[in-house]
mmCIF file of C-alpha atoms in Angstrom:
data_model
loop_
_atom_site.group_PDB
_atom_site.id
_atom_site.type_symbol
_atom_site.label_atom_id
_atom_site.label_comp_id
_atom_site.label_asym_id
_atom_site.label_seq_id
_atom_site.Cartn_x
_atom_site.Cartn_y
_atom_site.Cartn_z
ATOM 1 C CA MET A 1 139.222 -52.551 -149.307
ATOM 2 C CA LYS A 2 140.424 -56.078 -148.573
ATOM 3 C CA GLN A 3 137.827 -58.137 -146.743
ATOM 4 C CA PHE A 4 139.076 -60.143 -143.776
ATOM 5 C CA LYS A 5 137.635 -63.617 -144.284
ATOM 6 C CA HIS A 6 137.781 -64.678 -140.638
ATOM 7 C CA HIS A 7 136.455 -61.447 -139.188
ATOM 8 C CA LYS A 8 132.723 -60.893 -138.919
ATOM 9 C CA HIS A 9 132.604 -57.952 -136.515
ATOM 10 C CA ILE A 10 134.147 -54.482 -136.517
ATOM 11 C CA PHE A 11 134.236 -52.365 -133.369
ATOM 12 C CA PHE A 12 134.416 -48.579 -133.526
ATOM 13 C CA ASP A 13 135.000 -45.862 -130.997
ATOM 14 C CA LEU A 14 132.525 -43.004 -131.407
ATOM 15 C CA ASP A 15 134.219 -39.740 -130.415
ATOM 16 C CA ASN A 16 136.741 -38.475 -132.980
ATOM 17 C CA THR A 17 136.432 -41.727 -134.929
ATOM 18 C CA LEU A 18 132.924 -41.341 -136.351
ATOM 19 C CA TRP A 19 131.437 -38.366 -134.468
ATOM 20 C CA ASP A 20 133.535 -35.200 -134.814
ATOM 21 C CA PHE A 21 134.135 -34.574 -131.122
ATOM 22 C CA SER A 22 136.672 -31.796 -131.703
ATOM 23 C CA GLY A 23 134.501 -29.826 -134.122
ATOM 24 C CA ASN A 24 131.258 -30.388 -132.241
ATOM 25 C CA SER A 25 132.861 -29.467 -128.921
ATOM 26 C CA ARG A 26 134.317 -26.272 -130.362
ATOM 27 C CA ARG A 27 130.869 -25.229 -131.661
ATOM 28 C CA ILE A 28 129.273 -25.965 -128.287
ATOM 29 C CA LEU A 29 131.911 -23.994 -126.407
ATOM 30 C CA ALA A 30 131.563 -21.039 -128.800
ATOM 31 C CA GLU A 31 127.793 -21.005 -128.193
ATOM 32 C CA MET A 32 128.282 -21.299 -124.441
ATOM 33 C CA TYR A 33 130.931 -18.562 -124.435
ATOM 34 C CA LEU A 34 128.204 -16.221 -125.661
ATOM 35 C CA GLU A 35 125.366 -17.805 -123.687
ATOM 36 C CA PHE A 36 127.229 -17.412 -120.387
ATOM 37 C CA ASN A 37 128.613 -13.997 -121.391
ATOM 38 C CA LEU A 38 132.144 -15.037 -120.481
ATOM 39 C CA SER A 39 133.634 -11.882 -122.005
ATOM 40 C CA ALA A 40 131.814 -9.849 -119.322
ATOM 41 C CA LYS A 41 133.368 -12.141 -116.706
ATOM 42 C CA GLY A 42 136.863 -11.228 -117.919
ATOM 43 C CA ILE A 43 137.460 -14.013 -120.448
ATOM 44 C CA THR A 44 137.855 -11.731 -123.442
ATOM 45 C CA ASP A 45 139.359 -14.258 -125.867
ATOM 46 C CA PHE A 46 137.325 -17.304 -126.918
ATOM 47 C CA GLU A 47 140.405 -18.983 -128.428
ATOM 48 C CA ALA A 48 142.255 -18.750 -125.113
ATOM 49 C CA PHE A 49 139.246 -20.196 -123.296
ATOM 50 C CA HIS A 50 138.885 -22.984 -125.852
ATOM 51 C CA THR A 51 142.582 -23.872 -125.586
ATOM 52 C CA GLN A 52 142.392 -23.911 -121.788
ATOM 53 C CA TYR A 53 139.259 -26.069 -121.834
ATOM 54 C CA LYS A 54 140.758 -28.600 -124.266
ATOM 55 C CA PHE A 55 143.913 -28.884 -122.150
ATOM 56 C CA ARG A 56 142.013 -29.331 -118.869
ATOM 57 C CA ASN A 57 139.451 -31.679 -120.400
ATOM 58 C CA GLU A 58 142.175 -33.986 -121.728
ATOM 59 C CA GLN A 59 143.979 -33.966 -118.358
ATOM 60 C CA LEU A 60 140.783 -34.872 -116.538
ATOM 61 C CA TRP A 61 139.821 -37.594 -119.040
ATOM 62 C CA ASN A 62 143.270 -39.134 -118.599
ATOM 63 C CA ALA A 63 142.780 -39.137 -114.821
ATOM 64 C CA TYR A 64 139.308 -40.673 -115.313
ATOM 65 C CA ARG A 65 140.701 -43.423 -117.567
ATOM 66 C CA LEU A 66 143.260 -44.203 -114.859
ATOM 67 C CA GLY A 67 140.493 -44.434 -112.247
ATOM 68 C CA GLU A 68 141.816 -41.432 -110.313
ATOM 69 C CA ILE A 69 138.622 -39.376 -110.536
ATOM 70 C CA SER A 70 134.930 -39.961 -111.221
ATOM 71 C CA ARG A 71 132.990 -39.015 -114.331
ATOM 72 C CA GLU A 72 131.152 -36.379 -112.266
ATOM 73 C CA GLU A 73 134.509 -34.791 -111.443
ATOM 74 C CA VAL A 74 135.394 -34.705 -115.142
ATOM 75 C CA ARG A 75 132.067 -33.074 -116.014
ATOM 76 C CA LEU A 76 132.339 -30.271 -113.474
ATOM 77 C CA ASN A 77 136.073 -29.733 -113.119
ATOM 78 C CA ARG A 78 136.787 -29.243 -116.820
ATOM 79 C CA PHE A 79 134.762 -26.033 -116.514
ATOM 80 C CA LEU A 80 135.644 -25.121 -112.934
ATOM 81 C CA ILE A 81 139.399 -25.341 -113.563
ATOM 82 C CA SER A 82 139.156 -23.654 -116.969
ATOM 83 C CA LEU A 83 137.246 -20.721 -115.483
ATOM 84 C CA ARG A 84 139.683 -20.439 -112.580
ATOM 85 C CA ALA A 85 142.556 -20.136 -115.060
ATOM 86 C CA PHE A 86 140.945 -16.796 -115.993
ATOM 87 C CA GLU A 87 140.320 -15.880 -112.343
ATOM 88 C CA VAL A 88 136.601 -16.619 -112.567
ATOM 89 C CA TYR A 89 135.749 -18.313 -109.265
ATOM 90 C CA ASP A 90 132.087 -19.095 -109.748
ATOM 91 C CA HIS A 91 131.105 -22.672 -108.927
ATOM 92 C CA GLY A 92 127.513 -22.015 -110.012
ATOM 93 C CA VAL A 93 128.543 -20.902 -113.497
ATOM 94 C CA ALA A 94 130.861 -23.909 -113.840
ATOM 95 C CA SER A 95 128.073 -26.241 -112.745
ATOM 96 C CA ASP A 96 125.589 -24.658 -115.156
ATOM 97 C CA MET A 97 128.116 -24.862 -117.983
ATOM 98 C CA ALA A 98 128.740 -28.543 -117.251
ATOM 99 C CA GLU A 99 125.018 -29.247 -117.453
ATOM 100 C CA GLN A 100 124.502 -27.176 -120.599
ATOM 101 C CA TYR A 101 127.490 -28.760 -122.316
ATOM 102 C CA LEU A 102 125.884 -32.204 -122.072
ATOM 103 C CA ILE A 103 122.548 -30.845 -123.298
ATOM 104 C CA HIS A 104 124.218 -29.170 -126.297
ATOM 105 C CA THR A 105 126.318 -32.280 -127.007
ATOM 106 C CA LYS A 106 123.216 -34.387 -127.602
ATOM 107 C CA LYS A 107 122.175 -32.043 -130.420
ATOM 108 C CA GLN A 108 125.437 -31.985 -132.380
ATOM 109 C CA THR A 109 125.494 -33.963 -135.617
ATOM 110 C CA GLU A 110 128.838 -33.319 -137.321
ATOM 111 C CA LEU A 111 130.552 -36.545 -138.354
ATOM 112 C CA ILE A 112 134.122 -37.224 -139.418
ATOM 113 C CA PRO A 113 134.309 -36.982 -143.247
ATOM 114 C CA HIS A 114 133.239 -40.140 -145.123
ATOM 115 C CA THR A 115 131.673 -41.766 -142.052
ATOM 116 C CA ILE A 116 128.366 -42.561 -143.761
ATOM 117 C CA GLU A 117 130.027 -43.960 -146.886
ATOM 118 C CA THR A 118 132.336 -46.116 -144.791
ATOM 119 C CA LEU A 119 129.503 -47.483 -142.653
ATOM 120 C CA GLU A 120 127.334 -48.115 -145.727
ATOM 121 C CA TYR A 121 130.125 -50.156 -147.270
ATOM 122 C CA LEU A 122 131.075 -52.080 -144.127
ATOM 123 C CA GLN A 123 127.538 -52.945 -143.000
ATOM 124 C CA THR A 124 127.094 -55.214 -146.024
ATOM 125 C CA LYS A 125 130.101 -57.324 -145.017
ATOM 126 C CA TYR A 126 130.376 -57.106 -141.229
ATOM 127 C CA GLN A 127 128.387 -56.614 -138.054
ATOM 128 C CA LEU A 128 129.287 -53.192 -136.697
ATOM 129 C CA HIS A 129 129.546 -52.247 -133.020
ATOM 130 C CA ILE A 130 130.468 -49.246 -130.870
ATOM 131 C CA ILE A 131 132.668 -49.359 -127.759
ATOM 132 C CA THR A 132 132.905 -45.986 -126.032
ATOM 133 C CA ASN A 133 134.261 -44.370 -122.886
ATOM 134 C CA GLY A 134 131.961 -41.391 -123.480
ATOM 135 C CA PHE A 135 129.163 -40.553 -121.073
ATOM 136 C CA GLU A 136 126.333 -43.023 -121.613
ATOM 137 C CA GLU A 137 123.508 -40.488 -121.416
ATOM 138 C CA VAL A 138 124.806 -38.616 -124.475
ATOM 139 C CA GLN A 139 126.326 -41.357 -126.640
ATOM 140 C CA HIS A 140 123.009 -42.864 -127.739
ATOM 141 C CA PHE A 141 121.657 -39.392 -128.599
ATOM 142 C CA LYS A 142 124.741 -38.710 -130.719
ATOM 143 C CA LEU A 143 124.216 -41.900 -132.714
ATOM 144 C CA LYS A 144 120.502 -41.278 -133.195
ATOM 145 C CA ASN A 145 120.724 -37.583 -134.032
ATOM 146 C CA CYS A 146 123.534 -38.158 -136.546
ATOM 147 C CA GLY A 147 121.531 -40.864 -138.275
ATOM 148 C CA ILE A 148 124.122 -43.597 -137.761
ATOM 149 C CA GLU A 149 122.443 -45.601 -134.992
ATOM 150 C CA LYS A 150 120.976 -47.981 -137.592
ATOM 151 C CA TYR A 151 124.418 -49.251 -138.615
ATOM 152 C CA PHE A 152 125.328 -50.742 -135.229
ATOM 153 C CA LYS A 153 124.278 -54.070 -133.806
ATOM 154 C CA THR A 154 125.449 -53.104 -130.294
ATOM 155 C CA VAL A 155 126.666 -50.063 -128.385
ATOM 156 C CA THR A 156 128.787 -50.818 -125.324
ATOM 157 C CA THR A 157 129.538 -47.962 -122.943
ATOM 158 C CA ALA A 158 132.152 -47.851 -120.217
ATOM 159 C CA GLU A 159 129.411 -47.346 -117.647
ATOM 160 C CA GLU A 160 127.557 -50.440 -118.829
ATOM 161 C CA ALA A 161 130.747 -52.533 -118.838
ATOM 162 C CA ARG A 162 131.967 -50.980 -115.575
ATOM 163 C CA SER A 163 135.384 -50.532 -117.145
ATOM 164 C CA LEU A 164 137.120 -48.102 -119.465
ATOM 165 C CA LYS A 165 139.097 -48.702 -122.622
ATOM 166 C CA PRO A 166 141.716 -50.032 -122.862
ATOM 167 C CA ASP A 167 140.733 -52.425 -120.012
ATOM 168 C CA ILE A 168 140.021 -55.888 -121.432
ATOM 169 C CA LYS A 169 136.716 -56.084 -119.518
ATOM 170 C CA ILE A 170 134.977 -53.547 -121.775
ATOM 171 C CA PHE A 171 135.984 -55.579 -124.838
ATOM 172 C CA GLN A 172 134.786 -58.807 -123.229
ATOM 173 C CA THR A 173 131.452 -57.154 -122.434
ATOM 174 C CA ALA A 174 131.114 -55.994 -126.037
#
């Protein structure tokens, strides 16, 4: 790998760059599908539920990045809307799922392949940092539980910077 002589810092995103968001999320949703007995509520196909959730989650995150909705709306509505797509109109279940999803997320440790090797190599040459739009209360747990927290000099969250990537303010804060 060619070393950039004038660069001393490297900034990473966390989700789907280092931490395997897609794989970890799928595992969480599979556990929650069983935990909340969604098949008994009429959602008989986990794959269909997972596809619906991914689609709605991405839509809501895009709206959040554009400042159209709050993070709380993302948290709840990704489940509320996904459940409604299967004619499950239970706000309480959606709310409980939103809460449990964040709890389960903190415990997931699957990284993108070669993350540790890459960080080991880069830390000897650069100062490493994280800039993330992910929810602050889970991002630090992800880093710690995956054993990669030690590689980063700073972790800048969108909530801390009061701006979301790609807004320049989050990069200036970092």
